[in-house]
Coordinates of C-alpha atoms in Angstrom, one line a residue:
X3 CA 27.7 -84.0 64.9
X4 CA 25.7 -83.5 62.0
X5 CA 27.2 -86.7 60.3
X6 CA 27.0 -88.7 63.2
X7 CA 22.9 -87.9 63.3
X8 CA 22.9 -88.9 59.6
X9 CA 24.7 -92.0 59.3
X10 CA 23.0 -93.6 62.8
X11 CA 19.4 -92.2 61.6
X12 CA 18.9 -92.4 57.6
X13 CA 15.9 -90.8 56.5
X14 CA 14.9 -90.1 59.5
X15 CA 16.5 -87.1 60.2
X16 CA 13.5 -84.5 59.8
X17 CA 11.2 -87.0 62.2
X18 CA 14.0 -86.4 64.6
X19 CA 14.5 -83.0 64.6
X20 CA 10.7 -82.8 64.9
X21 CA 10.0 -85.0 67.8
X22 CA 13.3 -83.8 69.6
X23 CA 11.7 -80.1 69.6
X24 CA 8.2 -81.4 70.3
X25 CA 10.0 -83.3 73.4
X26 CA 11.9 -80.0 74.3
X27 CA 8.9 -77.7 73.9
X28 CA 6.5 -79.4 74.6
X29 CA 3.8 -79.1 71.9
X30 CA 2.9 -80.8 68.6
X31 CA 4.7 -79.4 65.2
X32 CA 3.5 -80.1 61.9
X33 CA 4.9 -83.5 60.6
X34 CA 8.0 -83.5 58.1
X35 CA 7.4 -83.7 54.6
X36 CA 8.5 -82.7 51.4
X37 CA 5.5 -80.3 51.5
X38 CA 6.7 -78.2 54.4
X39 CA 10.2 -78.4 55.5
X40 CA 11.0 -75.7 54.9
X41 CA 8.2 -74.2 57.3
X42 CA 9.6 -77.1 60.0
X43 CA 12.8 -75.5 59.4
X44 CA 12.0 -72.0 59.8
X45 CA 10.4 -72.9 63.7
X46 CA 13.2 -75.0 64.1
X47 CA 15.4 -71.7 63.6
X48 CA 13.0 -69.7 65.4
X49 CA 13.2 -71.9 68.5
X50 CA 16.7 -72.0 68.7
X51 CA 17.5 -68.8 67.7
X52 CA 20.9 -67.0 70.1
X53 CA 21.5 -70.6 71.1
X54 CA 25.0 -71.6 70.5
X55 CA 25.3 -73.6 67.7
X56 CA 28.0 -76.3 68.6
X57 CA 25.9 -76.5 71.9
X58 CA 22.8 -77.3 70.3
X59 CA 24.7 -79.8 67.8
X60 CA 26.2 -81.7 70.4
X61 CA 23.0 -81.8 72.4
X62 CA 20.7 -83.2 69.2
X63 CA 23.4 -85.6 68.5
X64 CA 23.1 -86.8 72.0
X65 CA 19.7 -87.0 71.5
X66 CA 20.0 -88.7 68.2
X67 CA 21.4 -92.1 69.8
X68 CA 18.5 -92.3 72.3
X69 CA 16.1 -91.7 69.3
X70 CA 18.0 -94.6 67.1
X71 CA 16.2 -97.0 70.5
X72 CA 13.0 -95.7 69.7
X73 CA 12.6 -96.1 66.0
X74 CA 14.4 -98.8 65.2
X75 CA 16.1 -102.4 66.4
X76 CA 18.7 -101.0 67.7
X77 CA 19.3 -102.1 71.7
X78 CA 19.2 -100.1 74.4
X79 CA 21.2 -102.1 76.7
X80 CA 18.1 -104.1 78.0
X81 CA 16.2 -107.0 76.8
X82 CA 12.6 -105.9 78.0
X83 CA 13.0 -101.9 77.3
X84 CA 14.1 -103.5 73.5
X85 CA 10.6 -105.6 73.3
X86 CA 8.3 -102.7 74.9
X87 CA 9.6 -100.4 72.2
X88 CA 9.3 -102.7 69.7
X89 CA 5.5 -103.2 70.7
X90 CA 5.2 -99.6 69.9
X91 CA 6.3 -99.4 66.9
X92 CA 4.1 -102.9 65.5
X93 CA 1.2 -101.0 66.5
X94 CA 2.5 -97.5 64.8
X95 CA 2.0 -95.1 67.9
X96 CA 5.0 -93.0 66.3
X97 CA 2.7 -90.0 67.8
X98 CA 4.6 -90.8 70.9
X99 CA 8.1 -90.7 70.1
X100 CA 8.8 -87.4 71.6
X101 CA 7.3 -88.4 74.9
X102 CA 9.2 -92.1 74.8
X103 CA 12.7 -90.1 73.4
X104 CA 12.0 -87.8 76.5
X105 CA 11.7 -90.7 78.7
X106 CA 14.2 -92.7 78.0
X107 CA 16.9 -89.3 78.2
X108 CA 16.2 -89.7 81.7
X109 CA 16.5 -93.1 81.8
X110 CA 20.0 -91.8 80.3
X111 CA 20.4 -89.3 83.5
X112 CA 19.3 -92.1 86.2
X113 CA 16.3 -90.4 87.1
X114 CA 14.6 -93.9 86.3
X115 CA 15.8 -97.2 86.8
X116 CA 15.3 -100.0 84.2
X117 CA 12.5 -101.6 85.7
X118 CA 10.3 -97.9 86.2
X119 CA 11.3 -97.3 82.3
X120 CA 9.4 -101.2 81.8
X121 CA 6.2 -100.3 84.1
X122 CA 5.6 -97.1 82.5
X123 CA 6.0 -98.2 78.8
X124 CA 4.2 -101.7 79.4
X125 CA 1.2 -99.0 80.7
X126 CA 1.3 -96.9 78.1
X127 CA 1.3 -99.6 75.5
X128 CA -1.5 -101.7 77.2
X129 CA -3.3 -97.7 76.6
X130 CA -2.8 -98.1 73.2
X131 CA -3.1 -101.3 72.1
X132 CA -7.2 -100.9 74.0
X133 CA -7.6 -97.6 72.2
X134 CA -6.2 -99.4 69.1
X135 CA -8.9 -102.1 69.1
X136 CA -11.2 -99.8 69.5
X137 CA -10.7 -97.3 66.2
X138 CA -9.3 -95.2 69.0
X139 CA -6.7 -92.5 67.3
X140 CA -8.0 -89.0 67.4
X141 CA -6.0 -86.0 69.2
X142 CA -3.2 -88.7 70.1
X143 CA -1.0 -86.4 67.8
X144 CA -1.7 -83.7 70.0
X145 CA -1.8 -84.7 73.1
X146 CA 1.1 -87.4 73.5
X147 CA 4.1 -84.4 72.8
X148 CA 2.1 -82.7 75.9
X149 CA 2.7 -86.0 78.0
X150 CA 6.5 -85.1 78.6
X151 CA 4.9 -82.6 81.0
X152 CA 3.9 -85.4 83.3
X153 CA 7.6 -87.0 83.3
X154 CA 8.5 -85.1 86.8
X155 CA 5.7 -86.8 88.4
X156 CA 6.1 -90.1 87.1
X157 CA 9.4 -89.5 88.9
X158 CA 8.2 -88.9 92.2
X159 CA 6.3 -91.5 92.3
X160 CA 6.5 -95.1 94.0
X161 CA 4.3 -96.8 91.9
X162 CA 5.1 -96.0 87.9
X163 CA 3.0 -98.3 86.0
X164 CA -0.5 -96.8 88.4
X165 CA 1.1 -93.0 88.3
X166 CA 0.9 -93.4 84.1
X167 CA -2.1 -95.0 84.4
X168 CA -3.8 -92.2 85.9
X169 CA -2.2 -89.8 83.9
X170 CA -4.1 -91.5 80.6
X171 CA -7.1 -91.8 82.2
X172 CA -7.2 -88.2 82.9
X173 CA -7.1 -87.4 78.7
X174 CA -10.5 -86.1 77.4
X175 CA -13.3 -88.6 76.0
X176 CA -11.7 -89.3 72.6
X177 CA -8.1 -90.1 74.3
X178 CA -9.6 -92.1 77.1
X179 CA -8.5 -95.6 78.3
X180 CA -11.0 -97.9 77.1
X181 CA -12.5 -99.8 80.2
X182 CA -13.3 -103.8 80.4
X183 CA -17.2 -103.1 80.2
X184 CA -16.4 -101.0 76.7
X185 CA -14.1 -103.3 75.3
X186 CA -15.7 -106.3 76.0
X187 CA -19.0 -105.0 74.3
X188 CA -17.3 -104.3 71.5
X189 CA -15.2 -106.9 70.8
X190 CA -18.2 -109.5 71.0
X191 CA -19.1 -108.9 67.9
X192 CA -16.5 -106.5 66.2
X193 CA -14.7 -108.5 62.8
X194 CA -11.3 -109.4 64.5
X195 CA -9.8 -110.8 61.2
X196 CA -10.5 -107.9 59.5
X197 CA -8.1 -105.7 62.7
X198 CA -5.0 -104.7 62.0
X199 CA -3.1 -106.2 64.6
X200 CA -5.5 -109.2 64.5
X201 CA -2.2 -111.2 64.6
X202 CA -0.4 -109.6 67.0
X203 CA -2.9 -109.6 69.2
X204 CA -3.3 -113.4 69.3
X205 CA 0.1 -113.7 69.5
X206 CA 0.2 -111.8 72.5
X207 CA -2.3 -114.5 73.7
X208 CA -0.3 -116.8 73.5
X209 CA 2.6 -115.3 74.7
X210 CA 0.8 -115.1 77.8
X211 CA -0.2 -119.0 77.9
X212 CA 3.9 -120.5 76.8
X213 CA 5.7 -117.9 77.6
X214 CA 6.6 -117.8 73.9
X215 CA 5.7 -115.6 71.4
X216 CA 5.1 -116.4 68.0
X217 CA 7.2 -114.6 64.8
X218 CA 5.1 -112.8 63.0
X219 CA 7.5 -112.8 60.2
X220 CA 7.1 -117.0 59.8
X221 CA 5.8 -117.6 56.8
X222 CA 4.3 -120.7 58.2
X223 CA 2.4 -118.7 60.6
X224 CA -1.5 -118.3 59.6
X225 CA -4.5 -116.3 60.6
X226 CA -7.0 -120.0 60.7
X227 CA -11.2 -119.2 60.9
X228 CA -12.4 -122.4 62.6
X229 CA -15.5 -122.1 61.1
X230 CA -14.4 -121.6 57.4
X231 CA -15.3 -118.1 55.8
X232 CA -17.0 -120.5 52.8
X233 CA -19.3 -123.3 54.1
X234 CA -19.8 -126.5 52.8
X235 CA -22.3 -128.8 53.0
X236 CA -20.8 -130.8 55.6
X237 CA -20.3 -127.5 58.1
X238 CA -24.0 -126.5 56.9
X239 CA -25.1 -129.7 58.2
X240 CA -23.1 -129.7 61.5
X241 CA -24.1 -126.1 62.3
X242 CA -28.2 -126.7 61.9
X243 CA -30.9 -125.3 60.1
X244 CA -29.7 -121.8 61.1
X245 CA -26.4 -122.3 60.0
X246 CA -25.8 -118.4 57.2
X247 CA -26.9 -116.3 60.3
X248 CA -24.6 -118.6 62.8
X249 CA -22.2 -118.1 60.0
X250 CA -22.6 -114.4 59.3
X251 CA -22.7 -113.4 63.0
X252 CA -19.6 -115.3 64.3
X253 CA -17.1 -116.2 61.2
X254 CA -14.9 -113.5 61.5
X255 CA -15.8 -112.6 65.8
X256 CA -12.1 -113.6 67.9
X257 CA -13.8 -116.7 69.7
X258 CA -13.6 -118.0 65.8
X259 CA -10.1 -117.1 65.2
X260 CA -6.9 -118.5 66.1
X261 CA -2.9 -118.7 64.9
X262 CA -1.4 -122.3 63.4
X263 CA 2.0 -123.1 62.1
X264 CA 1.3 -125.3 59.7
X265 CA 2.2 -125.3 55.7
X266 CA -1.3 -125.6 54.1
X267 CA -4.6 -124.0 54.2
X268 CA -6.8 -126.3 56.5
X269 CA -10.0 -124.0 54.8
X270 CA -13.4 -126.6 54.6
X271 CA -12.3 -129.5 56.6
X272 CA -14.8 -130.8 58.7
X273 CA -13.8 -129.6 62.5
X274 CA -13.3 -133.4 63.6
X275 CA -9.9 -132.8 60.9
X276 CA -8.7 -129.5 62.0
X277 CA -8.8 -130.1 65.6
X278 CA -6.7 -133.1 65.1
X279 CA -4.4 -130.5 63.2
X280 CA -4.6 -128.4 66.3
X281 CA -3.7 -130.5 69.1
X282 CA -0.7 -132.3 66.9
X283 CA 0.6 -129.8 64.3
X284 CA -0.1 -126.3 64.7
X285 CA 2.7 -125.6 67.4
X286 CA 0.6 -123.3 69.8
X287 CA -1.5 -123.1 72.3
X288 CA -3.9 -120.8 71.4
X289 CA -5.4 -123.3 68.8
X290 CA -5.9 -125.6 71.6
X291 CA -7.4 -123.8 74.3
X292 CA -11.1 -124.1 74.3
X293 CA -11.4 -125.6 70.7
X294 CA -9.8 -129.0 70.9
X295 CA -11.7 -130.2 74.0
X296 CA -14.9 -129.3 72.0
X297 CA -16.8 -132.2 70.2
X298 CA -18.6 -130.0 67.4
X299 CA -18.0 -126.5 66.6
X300 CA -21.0 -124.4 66.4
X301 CA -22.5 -121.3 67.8
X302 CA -22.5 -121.7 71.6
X303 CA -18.8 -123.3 71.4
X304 CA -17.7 -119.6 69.4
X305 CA -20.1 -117.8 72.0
X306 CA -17.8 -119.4 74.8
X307 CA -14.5 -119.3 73.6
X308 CA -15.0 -115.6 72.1
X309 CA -16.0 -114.9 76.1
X310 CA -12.8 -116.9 77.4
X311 CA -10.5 -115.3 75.2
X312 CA -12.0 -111.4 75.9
X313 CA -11.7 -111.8 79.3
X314 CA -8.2 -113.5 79.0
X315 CA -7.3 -110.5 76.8
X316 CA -8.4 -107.8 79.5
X317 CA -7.2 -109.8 82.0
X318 CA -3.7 -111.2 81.4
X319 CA -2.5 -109.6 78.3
X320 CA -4.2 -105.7 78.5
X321 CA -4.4 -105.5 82.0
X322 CA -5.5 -102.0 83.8
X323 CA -6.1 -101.3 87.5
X324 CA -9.0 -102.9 89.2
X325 CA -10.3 -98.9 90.3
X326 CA -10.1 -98.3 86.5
X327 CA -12.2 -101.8 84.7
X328 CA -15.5 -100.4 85.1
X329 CA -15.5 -96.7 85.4
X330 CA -14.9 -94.3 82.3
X331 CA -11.2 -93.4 82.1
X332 CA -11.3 -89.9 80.8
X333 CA -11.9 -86.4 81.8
X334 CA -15.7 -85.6 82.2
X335 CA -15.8 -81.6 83.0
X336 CA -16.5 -80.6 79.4
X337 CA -19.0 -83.7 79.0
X338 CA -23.2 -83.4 79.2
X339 CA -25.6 -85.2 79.8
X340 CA -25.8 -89.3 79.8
X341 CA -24.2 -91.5 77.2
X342 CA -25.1 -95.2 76.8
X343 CA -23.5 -95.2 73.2
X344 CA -19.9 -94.3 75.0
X345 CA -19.8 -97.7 76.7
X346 CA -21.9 -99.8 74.0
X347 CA -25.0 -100.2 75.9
X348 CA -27.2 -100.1 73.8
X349 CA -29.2 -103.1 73.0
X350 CA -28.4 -104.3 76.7
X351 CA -31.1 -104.1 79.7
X352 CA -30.3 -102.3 83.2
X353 CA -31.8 -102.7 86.7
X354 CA -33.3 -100.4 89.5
X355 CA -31.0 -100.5 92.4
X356 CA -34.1 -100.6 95.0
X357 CA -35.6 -103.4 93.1
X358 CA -33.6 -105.3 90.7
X359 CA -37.1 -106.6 89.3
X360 CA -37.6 -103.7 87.3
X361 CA -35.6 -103.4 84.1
X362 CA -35.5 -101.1 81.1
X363 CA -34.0 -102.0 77.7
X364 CA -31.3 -99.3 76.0
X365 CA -32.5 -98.3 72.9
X366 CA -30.4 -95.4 72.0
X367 CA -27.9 -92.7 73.5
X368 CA -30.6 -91.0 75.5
X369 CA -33.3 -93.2 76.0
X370 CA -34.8 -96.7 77.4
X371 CA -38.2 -98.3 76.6
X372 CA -40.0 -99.5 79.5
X373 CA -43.1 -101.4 79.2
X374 CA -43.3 -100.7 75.6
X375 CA -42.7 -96.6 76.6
X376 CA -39.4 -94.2 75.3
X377 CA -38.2 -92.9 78.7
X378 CA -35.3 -90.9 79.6
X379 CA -34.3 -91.8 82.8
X380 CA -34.6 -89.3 85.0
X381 CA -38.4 -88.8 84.2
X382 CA -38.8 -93.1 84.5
X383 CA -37.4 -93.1 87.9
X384 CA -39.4 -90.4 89.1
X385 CA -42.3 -92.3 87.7
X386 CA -40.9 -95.6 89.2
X387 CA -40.5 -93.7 92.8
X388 CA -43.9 -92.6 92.1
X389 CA -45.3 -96.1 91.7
X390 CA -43.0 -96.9 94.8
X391 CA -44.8 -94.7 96.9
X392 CA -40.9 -93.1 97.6
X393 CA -40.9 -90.0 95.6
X394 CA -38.7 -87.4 97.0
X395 CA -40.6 -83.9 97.6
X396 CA -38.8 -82.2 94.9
X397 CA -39.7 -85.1 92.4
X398 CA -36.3 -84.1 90.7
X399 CA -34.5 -87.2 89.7
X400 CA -30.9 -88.0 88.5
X401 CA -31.6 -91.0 86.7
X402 CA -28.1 -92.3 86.9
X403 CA -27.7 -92.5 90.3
X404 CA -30.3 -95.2 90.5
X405 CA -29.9 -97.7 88.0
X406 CA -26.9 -100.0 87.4
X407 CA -25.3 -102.4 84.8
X408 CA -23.3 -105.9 85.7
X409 CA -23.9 -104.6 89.0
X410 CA -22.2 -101.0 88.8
X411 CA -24.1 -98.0 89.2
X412 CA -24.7 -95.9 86.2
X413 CA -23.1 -92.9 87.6
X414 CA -20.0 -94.7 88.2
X415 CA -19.5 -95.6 85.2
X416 CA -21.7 -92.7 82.7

């Protein structure tokens, strides 16, 4: 048995034992290293300790062959279980192989089909790949060992991809499911060439337009800035008199990226060049879509593909129920008080629900400035009611309640 596990898992024998007794128990163990396996080992005993040994061998070497699926290229028997797993491991969530090892044992017993084992995974990477855009990592070693407690219910339930849905968005703040409002607010102006998976997320885009994903291992493959990172005269010239803050707010934004396959840098062309490159050379369709029908590329032509491809991308490729776009996806009993900065609103301007007319501009966590005043908002709407002639006889206001953004109420979505 012990043989078996080495030969089918080299080097990864310690991760294994680690994640199978985090899948068995439950909980999150200290990861395997040099430094402390000996301590790993010493719970591992502890754990297992009357259990018969040839048992428990032939049960880990069970295990083992599920685990090879998980970590490494190895097929499970189906096409689309293979490319959900391999999504999860391009984007490193190895924080959840206990929980995936766990799920696919059952997969092993029948208790899911193929196509439940697909929904759930495609859910629980569409988590991860938001959280991942978003910085989004703390607790996740934690908390994803716990999730094997929520495997019974994603068995009982008709609908798997919405049962693991709300089983993320029930996590605490820093494990919550990023919603569309978040996101999109964030990625406006976040530097997407500088993300990890800038690469694989734009292949994904494309992916979703042919049907076709791009290798990522083709050497021909490039990461291509319309704009250039380094003007010239020429691109000074076309962009305008404002052209370094043009430059400096959207060079590296995602309405300014896009993948080629072509063999040479395309770098300071003029845009007239590269988007004949574009439409007859680079092999995909994401460096067609919303560039090559452009005549000149400048600010309001980054401004509107950066908003096509966000949506597209929250839309099509990262996808979450419609209850979940615009509310916050995360446990909120141990939260206080009101947080713009949670969902990036600062900056932005929100409306009173009785009268749309009157708007207050988010200047930080806690506050808004209307006309030319700091207000937090429970004391501006009593003072807005008051104005109103509708104060209530209390004159206790939760501010929340009655102001909105894009059209959702505050407390829907605070």
């Amino acid at each position: 048995y012990w043989l078996h596990m080495e030969n089918i898992l080299p080097h990864k024998l310690s991760d294994f034992i680690r994640d199978y007794m985090q899948g068995i128990f439950r909980c999150s163990y200290p990861v395997a290293s040099e430094a402390n396996y000996k301590k790993l080992y010493g719970i591992f005993k502890n754990n297992f300790k009357g259990k018969n040994s040839q048992s428990l061998l032939q049960e880990l070497s069970g295990y083992s062959d599920i685990y090879k699926y998980v970590i490494s290229d190895s097929s499970c028997g189906n096409e689309n279980i293979d490319k959900q797993l391999s999504d999860l491991r391009k984007i490193k969530v190895t924080t959840s192989y206990s929980f995936v090892m766990m799920l696919m044992s059952e997969r092993e017993q029948k208790k899911f089909t193929d196509v439940d084992i697909i929904d759930i995974l495609e859910a629980f990477n569409i988590y991860c790949l938001r959280r991942r855009i978003m910085g989004l990592t703390s607790g996740e070693n934690k908390v994803f060992p716990t999730l094997v407690n929520q495997i019974k219910d994603l068995e009982q339930a008709d609908d798997k991809k919405l049962k693991m849905f709300e089983i993320l968005s029930k996590q605490e703040s820093m494990l919550r499911l990023p919603n569309d409002i978040e996101l999109t607010r964030y990625m406006e102006t976040m530097n997407f060439s500088n993300f990890q998976y800038c690469k694989f997320i734009l292949s994904l885009i494309e992916e979703k337009l042919t049907k076709n994903r791009p290798d990522l291992t083709d050497k021909k493959l490039q990461l291509e800035h319309i704009m250039p990172q380094k003007l010239n005269e020429k691109w000074k010239i076309d962009l305008g008199s404002n052209y370094d803050n043009i430059h400096q707010t959207y060079v590296n934004t995602i309405g300014n990226l896009t993948l080629i396959r072509h063999n040479q840098e395309l770098g300071q062309k003029p845009f007239i060049e590269k988007k004949d490159i574009y439409e007859n050379h680079a092999g995909l369709q994401i460096a067609r879509t919303k560039i090559t029908d452009k005549e000149s590329w400048n600010e309001d032509s980054i401004k509107e593909r950066t908003n096509w491809m966000i949506e597209f991308l929250l839309e099509e490729v990262l996808p979450i129920p419609d209850q979940m776009r615009k509310v916050n996806n995360f446990n909120v009993k141990n939260i206080k008080g009101l947080s713009f900065q949670s969902l990036q609103l600062i900056g932005l301007d929100i409306n009173f629900i009785y009268d749309p007319t009157i708007t207050a501009h988010v200047i930080n966590d806690k506050e808004v400035e209307f006309e030319g005043t700091k207000w937090k908002l429970s004391p501006l709407t009593r003072e807005i009611q008051t104005r109103r002639g509708a104060v209530n006889k209390s004159g206790a206001y939760q501010g929340a309640q009655y102001w909105e953004y894009d059209g959702i109420k505050l407390a829907d979505i605070i």
